[in-house]
XYZ file of C-alpha atoms in Angstrom:
403
model
C -31.698 197.949 15.132
C -29.896 195.924 12.484
C -28.138 193.969 15.226
C -31.460 193.264 16.994
C -33.045 192.141 13.719
C -30.163 189.768 13.051
C -30.468 188.366 16.577
C -34.186 187.683 16.119
C -33.530 185.961 12.767
C -30.944 183.768 14.451
C -33.422 182.885 17.217
C -36.063 181.979 14.631
C -33.620 179.759 12.715
C -32.574 177.982 15.900
C -36.204 177.261 16.787
C -36.732 175.773 13.304
C -33.670 173.555 13.626
C -34.709 172.394 17.080
C -38.161 171.502 15.837
C -36.829 169.439 12.899
C -34.210 166.950 14.039
C -32.218 164.697 11.760
C -33.715 161.575 13.330
C -37.261 162.805 12.772
C -36.550 163.481 9.114
C -35.062 160.037 8.661
C -37.967 158.425 10.507
C -40.484 159.866 8.080
C -38.456 158.513 5.187
C -37.583 155.105 6.583
C -40.548 152.740 6.027
C -39.582 149.128 5.211
C -35.910 148.356 4.711
C -34.492 145.106 3.351
C -31.394 143.592 4.934
C -29.157 141.294 2.892
C -27.157 139.120 5.298
C -23.747 138.436 3.717
C -22.031 136.754 6.678
C -21.986 133.123 5.424
C -20.222 134.094 2.169
C -18.614 137.507 2.212
C -18.115 137.327 5.953
C -16.418 133.915 6.052
C -14.436 133.836 2.816
C -11.405 135.661 4.251
C -11.062 133.633 7.450
C -7.540 132.235 7.746
C -8.571 129.017 9.483
C -10.857 126.521 7.749
C -14.491 126.954 8.720
C -16.133 123.503 9.022
C -19.149 122.802 6.819
C -21.161 122.048 9.959
C -20.471 125.558 11.275
C -21.508 127.171 7.987
C -24.754 125.232 7.881
C -25.541 126.016 11.506
C -24.862 129.711 10.870
C -27.303 129.706 7.941
C -29.889 127.783 9.945
C -29.656 130.220 12.849
C -29.879 133.250 10.548
C -33.006 131.812 8.928
C -34.838 132.155 12.259
C -34.192 135.905 12.613
C -36.661 137.168 10.004
C -33.990 138.092 7.458
C -35.166 137.404 3.876
C -31.870 137.358 1.963
C -28.789 135.328 2.863
C -25.565 135.215 0.860
C -24.678 131.553 1.333
C -21.644 130.654 -0.784
C -19.531 131.055 -3.900
C -18.950 128.782 -6.884
C -15.318 129.693 -7.349
C -12.151 127.643 -7.803
C -10.989 126.514 -4.316
C -7.432 127.656 -5.029
C -8.682 131.250 -5.059
C -11.049 131.122 -2.075
C -10.532 127.903 -0.055
C -13.279 128.766 2.438
C -15.887 128.493 -0.334
C -14.757 125.042 -1.548
C -17.865 123.301 -0.185
C -20.483 125.737 -1.537
C -22.082 122.972 -3.622
C -22.651 121.033 -0.399
C -24.147 124.126 1.208
C -26.525 124.526 -1.745
C -27.419 120.838 -1.656
C -28.215 121.027 2.054
C -30.344 124.165 1.659
C -32.380 122.646 -1.169
C -32.691 119.248 0.512
C -33.173 120.383 4.100
C -34.741 123.817 3.963
C -33.829 125.676 7.187
C -36.975 126.379 9.240
C -38.020 130.001 8.718
C -41.108 132.116 9.337
C -40.782 133.814 5.933
C -39.495 133.015 2.425
C -35.720 133.346 2.085
C -33.575 133.875 -1.016
C -30.138 132.240 -0.878
C -27.514 133.914 -3.035
C -24.350 132.332 -4.472
C -21.524 134.281 -6.094
C -20.503 133.072 -9.570
C -17.292 134.830 -10.705
C -17.374 133.411 -14.232
C -19.458 131.324 -16.609
C -17.981 128.090 -15.304
C -19.104 129.045 -11.804
C -22.673 129.580 -13.007
C -22.666 126.269 -14.894
C -21.497 124.514 -11.703
C -24.255 126.263 -9.744
C -26.908 125.138 -12.253
C -25.539 121.592 -12.230
C -25.497 121.435 -8.426
C -29.033 122.865 -8.257
C -30.310 120.243 -10.694
C -28.610 117.394 -8.870
C -30.009 118.536 -5.538
C -33.531 118.814 -6.927
C -33.352 115.423 -8.618
C -32.103 113.874 -5.396
C -35.136 115.298 -3.641
C -37.599 114.046 -6.233
C -37.994 117.372 -8.031
C -37.441 116.041 -11.534
C -38.858 119.000 -13.462
C -36.043 120.877 -15.225
C -35.393 124.544 -14.643
C -37.457 126.300 -17.288
C -36.673 129.410 -19.241
C -38.670 132.612 -18.591
C -40.725 132.042 -21.768
C -41.905 128.627 -20.707
C -41.162 125.011 -21.692
C -43.220 125.105 -24.920
C -40.984 127.569 -26.691
C -37.748 126.145 -28.065
C -34.815 128.418 -27.360
C -31.120 128.206 -28.067
C -28.977 128.601 -24.947
C -26.540 131.531 -25.107
C -23.020 130.710 -26.304
C -20.207 130.012 -23.880
C -17.143 131.961 -25.043
C -13.844 130.181 -24.500
C -12.552 133.171 -22.622
C -15.189 132.612 -19.982
C -13.997 129.064 -19.353
C -10.739 130.389 -17.940
C -10.583 130.530 -14.195
C -10.342 133.987 -12.664
C -10.026 134.965 -9.013
C -13.294 135.391 -7.172
C -14.147 138.769 -5.823
C -13.254 139.092 -2.161
C -15.118 142.347 -1.872
C -18.107 142.915 0.244
C -20.763 142.973 -1.924
C -22.876 142.692 -1.986
C -26.564 141.587 -3.196
C -31.505 141.850 -4.352
C -34.647 143.755 -4.674
C -36.729 140.751 -4.283
C -36.180 137.424 -5.135
C -37.426 134.737 -7.219
C -35.299 132.881 -9.565
C -36.371 129.331 -10.070
C -39.597 129.798 -8.128
C -42.722 131.781 -8.856
C -43.398 134.892 -6.845
C -45.799 137.492 -5.571
C -45.547 141.259 -5.457
C -43.655 143.057 -2.686
C -42.390 146.607 -2.106
C -39.031 145.599 -3.576
C -40.264 143.715 -6.626
C -41.060 140.054 -7.125
C -40.574 137.792 -4.106
C -40.921 134.065 -3.968
C -43.974 132.534 -2.314
C -42.041 129.300 -1.702
C -40.043 128.680 1.498
C -36.838 129.488 -0.337
C -35.390 130.484 -3.679
C -31.871 130.605 -5.066
C -30.130 133.303 -7.061
C -26.650 134.276 -8.187
C -24.427 137.334 -8.040
C -21.505 138.589 -10.127
C -19.146 141.517 -9.790
C -17.174 144.309 -11.402
C -14.755 146.850 -9.921
C -14.887 150.634 -10.224
C -11.125 151.111 -10.757
C -8.750 149.574 -13.284
C -6.108 148.754 -10.676
C -8.510 146.839 -8.431
C -10.088 145.061 -11.388
C -6.702 143.788 -12.579
C -5.599 142.773 -9.062
C -8.870 141.027 -8.253
C -9.910 139.505 -11.587
C -6.789 139.814 -13.774
C -8.625 141.837 -16.404
C -9.679 145.391 -17.229
C -13.062 146.864 -16.324
C -14.193 146.572 -19.950
C -13.117 142.926 -20.072
C -14.898 142.170 -16.797
C -18.145 143.566 -18.217
C -17.752 141.380 -21.297
C -17.334 138.380 -18.999
C -20.536 139.327 -17.187
C -22.699 139.329 -20.320
C -22.816 135.550 -20.966
C -23.261 134.901 -17.229
C -26.354 137.103 -17.116
C -27.650 135.670 -20.400
C -27.370 132.063 -19.209
C -28.881 132.920 -15.820
C -31.844 134.610 -17.487
C -32.274 131.634 -19.831
C -32.713 129.486 -16.703
C -34.925 132.105 -15.002
C -32.366 132.717 -12.260
C -32.352 136.070 -10.530
C -29.065 137.992 -10.841
C -27.461 140.453 -8.481
C -24.540 142.617 -9.547
C -21.846 144.116 -7.343
C -19.687 147.179 -8.004
C -16.716 147.047 -5.636
C -14.403 149.866 -4.428
C -17.122 152.410 -5.218
C -15.952 154.852 -2.529
C -12.252 154.146 -2.336
C -9.602 151.883 -3.846
C -6.545 150.449 -2.042
C -4.453 151.152 -5.165
C -5.916 154.368 -6.573
C -7.023 156.041 -3.344
C -10.327 157.503 -2.115
C -11.201 159.595 -5.160
C -13.085 157.008 -7.200
C -15.128 158.610 -9.966
C -18.854 158.618 -9.048
C -19.720 158.811 -12.750
C -17.678 155.657 -13.388
C -19.558 153.826 -10.635
C -22.844 155.017 -12.128
C -21.752 153.888 -15.594
C -20.858 150.407 -14.331
C -24.092 150.118 -12.362
C -26.123 151.112 -15.404
C -24.214 148.616 -17.577
C -24.999 145.720 -15.215
C -28.669 146.670 -15.051
C -28.887 147.091 -18.827
C -27.447 143.630 -19.433
C -30.154 142.140 -17.191
C -29.069 142.286 -13.536
C -32.102 142.571 -11.272
C -30.258 144.650 -8.693
C -26.814 146.133 -8.137
C -25.113 146.432 -4.771
C -22.696 149.367 -4.688
C -19.915 148.541 -2.258
C -17.537 150.618 -0.168
C -15.041 147.753 -0.077
C -12.284 149.673 1.716
C -14.498 151.564 4.160
C -13.069 154.881 2.920
C -16.502 156.356 2.261
C -17.694 159.456 4.099
C -21.149 161.030 4.290
C -20.439 163.808 1.741
C -18.839 161.409 -0.735
C -21.661 158.875 -0.272
C -24.148 161.640 -1.015
C -22.166 162.673 -4.109
C -22.165 159.081 -5.349
C -25.910 158.690 -4.821
C -26.551 161.912 -6.737
C -24.447 160.582 -9.628
C -26.424 157.339 -9.644
C -29.707 159.261 -9.699
C -28.453 161.548 -12.463
C -27.659 158.436 -14.514
C -31.312 157.402 -14.268
C -30.755 154.547 -11.802
C -33.777 153.965 -9.579
C -33.367 153.415 -5.837
C -35.361 150.181 -6.096
C -32.568 148.747 -8.264
C -29.856 149.657 -5.751
C -28.362 148.179 -2.607
C -25.584 149.706 -0.516
C -22.759 147.758 1.060
C -20.542 149.449 3.651
C -17.424 148.416 5.540
C -16.716 150.000 8.906
C -12.952 150.520 8.618
C -13.130 154.159 9.742
C -16.339 153.869 11.756
C -18.421 155.581 9.050
C -20.639 152.714 7.902
C -23.761 153.627 9.879
C -23.444 157.319 8.978
C -23.180 156.398 5.307
C -26.147 154.023 5.615
C -28.318 156.814 7.029
C -27.272 159.038 4.119
C -28.418 156.259 1.786
C -31.661 155.874 3.727
C -32.467 159.584 3.432
C -31.670 159.425 -0.267
C -34.329 156.732 -0.642
C -32.307 153.503 -0.806
C -34.107 150.668 0.980
C -31.724 147.703 0.633
C -28.512 147.351 2.646
C -25.928 144.569 3.008
C -24.441 143.626 6.377
C -22.759 140.730 8.166
C -23.626 139.355 11.576
C -20.917 140.147 14.132
C -19.217 142.460 11.619
C -17.629 139.489 9.821
C -15.564 140.029 6.705
C -12.714 142.056 5.289
C -10.853 142.387 2.024
C -7.430 140.794 1.365
C -6.746 143.339 -1.384
C -7.333 146.301 0.944
C -4.776 146.549 3.748
C -6.423 147.542 7.022
C -10.002 147.159 5.788
C -12.197 145.740 8.506
C -15.351 143.708 8.177
C -18.785 144.584 6.922
C -21.039 146.782 8.997
C -22.491 144.497 11.668
C -26.087 143.441 11.034
C -26.927 144.022 14.687
C -25.638 147.613 14.541
C -27.371 148.382 11.253
C -30.728 146.923 12.330
C -30.594 148.685 15.707
C -29.855 151.988 13.947
C -32.633 151.516 11.382
C -35.170 150.586 14.045
C -34.241 153.689 16.059
C -35.100 155.780 12.982
C -38.522 154.192 12.655
C -37.699 151.715 9.891
C -39.056 148.181 9.875
C -36.776 145.339 8.797
C -38.559 142.224 10.057
C -35.275 141.212 11.698
C -35.141 140.186 15.359
C -32.110 142.159 16.529
C -31.793 140.221 19.811
C -31.618 136.892 17.976
C -29.064 138.424 15.629
C -26.993 139.581 18.613
C -26.944 136.037 19.989
C -25.815 134.672 16.616
C -23.081 137.299 16.404
C -21.716 136.240 19.782
C -21.894 132.560 18.833
C -20.233 132.745 15.406
C -17.408 135.051 16.489
C -16.658 132.676 19.374
C -16.674 129.739 16.937
C -14.193 131.571 14.710
C -12.018 132.718 17.615
C -12.321 136.375 16.685
C -13.666 139.503 18.338
C -17.338 140.375 18.110
C -17.295 143.722 16.273
C -20.935 144.582 16.902
C -21.269 147.263 19.560
C -25.067 147.110 19.574
C -24.920 143.316 19.715
C -22.680 143.303 22.780
C -24.784 145.971 24.517
C -27.996 144.023 23.839
C -26.468 140.806 25.141
C -25.358 142.564 28.336
C -28.874 143.952 28.816
C -30.470 140.564 28.113
C -28.267 138.892 30.728
C -29.487 141.154 33.555
C-alpha cells in the first residue's frame, strides 16, 4: 500500500511538472525587455586591425534601423590604451550632426574612463552642437537661473588610466541633455536621440589593478567627480561592474556581496543604472541566481540593473533567462557576438544580439528589435572585420530568409 501511495504521488508530481514548463513560466514574466547594443564600442574595441571610421558609422546607422533604443557608440579614452576608439569624437560629432534615421528615439552611450574623458566628451558635444546651430549651453538639472559651482577636478583624475576593455555594459532609460517622457524603464528622451556616458569599476582587486592601475577603493573615488560633473551637466550616467561572475586572475569565485556593494556604491553616488558584467563568461545559472539574490538583498531594484554576459562557455543565454525570471529587464549584447576581453585569456565575445533577441521573443518578451535586420547586420559587420559570425540564430535566420 505504501508503495502504491508513493507511486501515485510521483504520478501527480509528474503531471504538475508537465503542466508547468519552464518556458511558460518565463513567458508570463517576460513583458518588455530593453536591449543595449554594445557592438560599436565594446564589440569593436578589441579588434586587432584598424576599423575605418566609415565602417563604424555605417554600423551605427544600420543598427539604428532595427528598433534598438540604446547603442554604445564609442569611448573617450587615450588612443594609446584603446586605438580602435581614437575617433570617438568624430563618431559623436557625426551622430549629433547627422542623426541616423530611426523609427524611435535612441540613446548613444560613450565610455569615459576618467574625468578627462568626460571633459573631452562635454567639449566635443558642445562643439558639435555649436557647429549645427545649437548655441544653447548644456544646462544643469536645476536650470540656468540658479548659479552653481561646478564640482572640483582632483589632480589625480587628470592622470590617464587604461580604459576598461570589459563588456559592459550600459541604461534604464535615457535622457541626458534632452528632456524626456515616462517609460517602463524610467525617463526616456522624446527627441530623436540623446547622449549619455558610462564609467566602470571591477569586482576584484587583481582585475582592477590590471585594468585601471588602481585598487577598487581608488577606482570608486575616481568615479565620484565623474558622476558629479555629469550630473552638473544633466548627463545620464551608466555604471559597469566588470568580472562579476569570474576573474581571470582570482578565478570564478567572485564574492556576490562585493559585487552588490560596488553596485550600490555606484547608484548611491548618482549612477542612473548599473550593468553587472560577466566579463570572462565564467558565469553559470546557479551562480547567476546567487548573485541576483545578493543584489536584491542589498536593496538594489531590478529597474536599476542591467546584465551583461559573455558566451565563452556557451552559458550566456541560460544566464540571461535566469536574470529574466528574476525580474531584470535590461540586457547588453553585441551584434554578431562581437567583442572579447584582452585581460581574460580565452574569453569570447558578448552574447550575440540576434541570439538574445530570438531567445527573448520565444519566451514571449517584446524588445522592439527586428531580429531579421539584426541578423543581416551581423553577417555584414563580421564579413567587414574578416571574422566569424558567432550568432547561431543569426546564421539560421539568414539561411531561412534565403530560401
